Amino acid sequence: MRDWSALEQAAGALRRLNRAIAGHDLDDAALRDVARAVDGLAAGLGDAPRRDKAEDMATLDDLAAAIAGRPLPVVVGDAVEFDPFSAGGGRLHPASVGLDVRRSGDSAVVASVRVDPMFQGPPGRVHGGVLAVVIDELMGTVNRMIGQRAFTARLEIDFRAPAPIETELTFRAWLHDQAGRKVTMRADGRAHGGVFVEAEGLFVIPRP
């Protein structure tokens, strides 16, 4: 299996850089220094071979098991990883939101996150598209956790209240119903004890 520790280190450094630039009032000289340094690094990396995500995923035991339709060996309370390359909670993604996801039942997960200001839409509020990414990823986590490969067909989201940035947010996702190849998931998000988002997703298991 491939060792992804170097990519994890680089992705973490880039996330810190992204957050520093997006959330701090830096002077022009500092920003130009960053631009020169990053442009120089990027110019030297662009000729490397392109990665293939399917091949990348096959190098990770849990993802390979999920792709093959085997349940993930995770007990209630333990961390569960949907996809380390994803934009939601991916530790190998250079701009992911970052999520701590735990199994909370046979077919349910709970996640916590303090969303960085770089992901805000209106001032002080998490961008609605970011909330959709998080919810879709958590629903997908439930599917992978229970050993079925299904793809999002419809995602309906009700935004009940603003989701504040830099505040502990709690999300839940669970299997609501399944009829043949059609899987219905539900999810919600809470802050300060109140619900700010509710969602229902329809997932479809591919034909053999």
Tab-separated table of C-alpha atoms in Angstrom:
chain	number	residue	atom	x	y	z
A	1	MET	CA	0.000	0.000	0.000
A	2	ARG	CA	1.205	3.512	-0.817
A	3	ASP	CA	2.477	5.768	1.949
A	4	TRP	CA	0.499	9.037	1.785
A	5	SER	CA	2.226	10.707	4.751
A	6	ALA	CA	4.115	13.218	2.595
A	7	LEU	CA	0.922	14.292	0.820
A	8	GLU	CA	-0.844	14.552	4.174
A	9	GLN	CA	1.925	16.842	5.434
A	10	ALA	CA	1.820	19.019	2.295
A	11	ALA	CA	-1.994	19.207	2.278
A	12	GLY	CA	-2.020	20.241	5.934
A	13	ALA	CA	0.521	22.987	5.279
A	14	LEU	CA	-1.536	24.306	2.359
A	15	ARG	CA	-4.703	24.341	4.457
A	16	ARG	CA	-2.902	26.449	7.050
A	17	LEU	CA	-1.672	28.782	4.308
A	18	ASN	CA	-5.181	29.100	2.824
A	19	ARG	CA	-6.651	29.962	6.207
A	20	ALA	CA	-3.935	32.476	6.991
A	21	ILE	CA	-4.450	34.331	3.710
A	22	ALA	CA	-8.257	34.201	3.851
A	23	GLY	CA	-8.623	35.179	7.489
A	24	HIS	CA	-5.856	37.652	8.305
A	25	ASP	CA	-5.270	41.238	7.226
A	26	LEU	CA	-1.796	40.797	5.721
A	27	ASP	CA	0.166	43.656	4.269
A	28	ASP	CA	0.844	43.834	0.541
A	29	ALA	CA	4.527	42.972	0.881
A	30	ALA	CA	3.727	39.738	2.729
A	31	LEU	CA	1.108	38.774	0.148
A	32	ARG	CA	3.494	39.398	-2.744
A	33	ASP	CA	6.116	37.247	-0.999
A	34	VAL	CA	3.556	34.461	-0.705
A	35	ALA	CA	2.579	34.802	-4.369
A	36	ARG	CA	6.207	34.592	-5.540
A	37	ALA	CA	6.973	31.585	-3.336
A	38	VAL	CA	3.831	29.671	-4.281
A	39	ASP	CA	4.165	30.468	-7.995
A	40	GLY	CA	7.735	29.183	-7.891
A	41	LEU	CA	6.706	25.949	-6.210
A	42	ALA	CA	3.748	25.422	-8.552
A	43	ALA	CA	5.897	25.950	-11.643
A	44	GLY	CA	8.187	23.148	-10.533
A	45	LEU	CA	5.371	20.684	-9.837
A	46	GLY	CA	3.137	20.989	-12.874
A	47	ASP	CA	5.147	18.578	-15.049
A	48	ALA	CA	4.739	15.639	-12.663
A	49	PRO	CA	2.379	12.824	-13.789
A	50	ARG	CA	-1.291	13.430	-13.051
A	51	ARG	CA	-2.872	11.274	-10.371
A	52	ASP	CA	-5.877	9.028	-10.953
A	53	LYS	CA	-8.352	9.101	-8.057
A	54	ALA	CA	-9.648	5.580	-8.634
A	55	GLU	CA	-6.089	4.260	-8.417
A	56	ASP	CA	-5.413	6.428	-5.353
A	57	MET	CA	-8.492	5.108	-3.551
A	58	ALA	CA	-7.532	1.508	-4.263
A	59	THR	CA	-4.335	1.976	-2.233
A	60	LEU	CA	-6.306	2.520	1.009
A	61	ASP	CA	-7.720	-0.556	2.742
A	62	ASP	CA	-10.947	1.033	4.014
A	63	LEU	CA	-11.770	2.675	0.682
A	64	ALA	CA	-10.968	-0.488	-1.239
A	65	ALA	CA	-13.311	-2.389	1.092
A	66	ALA	CA	-16.087	0.166	0.591
A	67	ILE	CA	-15.707	0.062	-3.187
A	68	ALA	CA	-15.975	-3.720	-3.014
A	69	GLY	CA	-19.161	-3.441	-0.942
A	70	ARG	CA	-17.781	-4.581	2.400
A	71	PRO	CA	-18.793	-2.814	5.653
A	72	LEU	CA	-16.099	-0.756	7.347
A	73	PRO	CA	-14.755	-2.330	10.561
A	74	VAL	CA	-15.655	0.645	12.771
A	75	VAL	CA	-17.405	0.375	16.139
A	76	VAL	CA	-19.756	2.952	17.641
A	77	GLY	CA	-17.775	5.938	18.906
A	78	ASP	CA	-14.763	5.372	16.663
A	79	ALA	CA	-13.656	7.723	13.907
A	80	VAL	CA	-14.738	6.867	10.362
A	81	GLU	CA	-13.220	8.377	7.226
A	82	PHE	CA	-15.334	8.839	4.111
A	83	ASP	CA	-12.618	9.786	1.648
A	84	PRO	CA	-9.233	11.283	2.593
A	85	PHE	CA	-9.074	13.022	-0.795
A	86	SER	CA	-12.449	14.783	-0.430
A	87	ALA	CA	-13.211	18.485	-0.080
A	88	GLY	CA	-15.284	17.908	3.059
A	89	GLY	CA	-13.151	16.112	5.598
A	90	GLY	CA	-10.250	14.934	3.471
A	91	ARG	CA	-6.919	14.965	5.284
A	92	LEU	CA	-5.175	14.615	1.898
A	93	HIS	CA	-7.038	17.555	0.332
A	94	PRO	CA	-5.260	20.951	0.378
A	95	ALA	CA	-8.456	22.966	0.966
A	96	SER	CA	-10.849	20.667	2.840
A	97	VAL	CA	-13.243	21.948	5.487
A	98	GLY	CA	-12.095	19.358	8.033
A	99	LEU	CA	-14.490	17.052	9.893
A	100	ASP	CA	-14.295	14.761	12.900
A	101	VAL	CA	-16.734	11.970	11.951
A	102	ARG	CA	-17.740	9.185	14.353
A	103	ARG	CA	-19.979	6.178	14.041
A	104	SER	CA	-23.040	6.749	16.227
A	105	GLY	CA	-25.139	3.674	15.438
A	106	ASP	CA	-25.602	0.747	13.067
A	107	SER	CA	-26.341	3.101	10.169
A	108	ALA	CA	-25.649	6.596	11.514
A	109	VAL	CA	-22.758	9.006	11.979
A	110	VAL	CA	-22.159	12.220	13.907
A	111	ALA	CA	-19.602	14.881	13.001
A	112	SER	CA	-18.210	17.974	14.643
A	113	VAL	CA	-16.386	20.911	13.069
A	114	ARG	CA	-15.458	24.543	13.656
A	115	VAL	CA	-15.684	26.031	10.175
A	116	ASP	CA	-12.889	28.448	9.307
A	117	PRO	CA	-13.804	31.962	8.109
A	118	MET	CA	-12.440	31.140	4.641
A	119	PHE	CA	-15.660	29.145	4.098
A	120	GLN	CA	-18.102	31.916	4.979
A	121	GLY	CA	-20.710	33.254	2.604
A	122	PRO	CA	-22.508	36.199	4.242
A	123	PRO	CA	-20.347	37.695	7.010
A	124	GLY	CA	-20.142	35.397	9.998
A	125	ARG	CA	-22.100	32.577	8.327
A	126	VAL	CA	-20.992	29.327	6.726
A	127	HIS	CA	-21.585	29.325	2.968
A	128	GLY	CA	-24.665	27.272	2.068
A	129	GLY	CA	-22.730	25.354	-0.575
A	130	VAL	CA	-20.203	24.295	2.041
A	131	LEU	CA	-23.019	22.968	4.221
A	132	ALA	CA	-24.265	20.965	1.229
A	133	VAL	CA	-20.807	19.447	0.741
A	134	VAL	CA	-20.634	18.443	4.400
A	135	ILE	CA	-24.122	16.908	4.403
A	136	ASP	CA	-23.585	15.001	1.161
A	137	GLU	CA	-20.299	13.650	2.467
A	138	LEU	CA	-21.813	12.491	5.745
A	139	MET	CA	-24.657	10.718	3.961
A	140	GLY	CA	-22.072	9.071	1.731
A	141	THR	CA	-20.141	8.038	4.819
A	142	VAL	CA	-23.158	6.110	6.107
A	143	ASN	CA	-23.419	4.262	2.791
A	144	ARG	CA	-19.767	3.313	2.776
A	145	MET	CA	-19.800	2.413	6.465
A	146	ILE	CA	-22.577	-0.151	6.008
A	147	GLY	CA	-20.947	-1.622	2.923
A	148	GLN	CA	-22.920	-0.293	-0.002
A	149	ARG	CA	-21.758	1.848	-2.880
A	150	ALA	CA	-24.406	4.397	-3.826
A	151	PHE	CA	-24.355	7.727	-5.626
A	152	THR	CA	-26.257	10.925	-4.908
A	153	ALA	CA	-29.336	11.314	-7.121
A	154	ARG	CA	-31.106	14.111	-5.240
A	155	LEU	CA	-30.229	16.274	-2.253
A	156	GLU	CA	-32.906	18.472	-0.662
A	157	ILE	CA	-31.727	20.973	1.953
A	158	ASP	CA	-33.762	23.245	4.223
A	159	PHE	CA	-31.705	26.058	5.722
A	160	ARG	CA	-33.459	26.787	9.029
A	161	ALA	CA	-31.048	29.346	10.480
A	162	PRO	CA	-27.548	30.736	9.899
A	163	ALA	CA	-24.656	28.387	10.652
A	164	PRO	CA	-22.019	30.454	12.480
A	165	ILE	CA	-18.337	30.253	11.594
A	166	GLU	CA	-15.708	29.479	14.240
A	167	THR	CA	-18.344	27.794	16.390
A	168	GLU	CA	-18.691	24.127	17.295
A	169	LEU	CA	-21.177	22.670	14.812
A	170	THR	CA	-22.633	19.180	15.127
A	171	PHE	CA	-24.005	17.235	12.178
A	172	ARG	CA	-25.864	13.935	12.097
A	173	ALA	CA	-26.646	11.660	9.149
A	174	TRP	CA	-28.535	8.388	9.160
A	175	LEU	CA	-30.198	5.796	6.956
A	176	HIS	CA	-33.917	6.576	6.809
A	177	ASP	CA	-35.232	4.022	4.316
A	178	GLN	CA	-34.142	1.647	1.593
A	179	ALA	CA	-36.195	0.103	-1.208
A	180	GLY	CA	-34.156	-1.985	-3.585
A	181	ARG	CA	-31.492	0.203	-5.180
A	182	LYS	CA	-32.952	3.440	-3.779
A	183	VAL	CA	-31.519	4.614	-0.465
A	184	THR	CA	-32.948	7.557	1.492
A	185	MET	CA	-30.704	9.361	3.939
A	186	ARG	CA	-31.506	12.176	6.343
A	187	ALA	CA	-29.247	14.655	8.100
A	188	ASP	CA	-29.290	17.751	10.264
A	189	GLY	CA	-26.906	20.319	11.687
A	190	ARG	CA	-27.007	22.016	15.081
A	191	ALA	CA	-25.295	24.886	16.885
A	192	HIS	CA	-25.977	26.134	20.422
A	193	GLY	CA	-28.642	23.426	20.701
A	194	GLY	CA	-30.678	24.715	17.750
A	195	VAL	CA	-31.127	23.202	14.282
A	196	PHE	CA	-29.765	25.317	11.422
A	197	VAL	CA	-30.120	22.809	8.576
A	198	GLU	CA	-32.118	19.695	7.730
A	199	ALA	CA	-31.703	17.541	4.641
A	200	GLU	CA	-32.889	14.446	2.828
A	201	GLY	CA	-30.920	12.690	0.139
A	202	LEU	CA	-31.781	10.007	-2.379
A	203	PHE	CA	-28.914	7.706	-3.286
A	204	VAL	CA	-28.970	5.034	-5.968
A	205	ILE	CA	-26.975	1.818	-5.908
A	206	PRO	CA	-25.563	1.106	-9.407
A	207	ARG	CA	-26.789	-1.909	-11.301
A	208	PRO	CA	-24.404	-4.882	-11.197
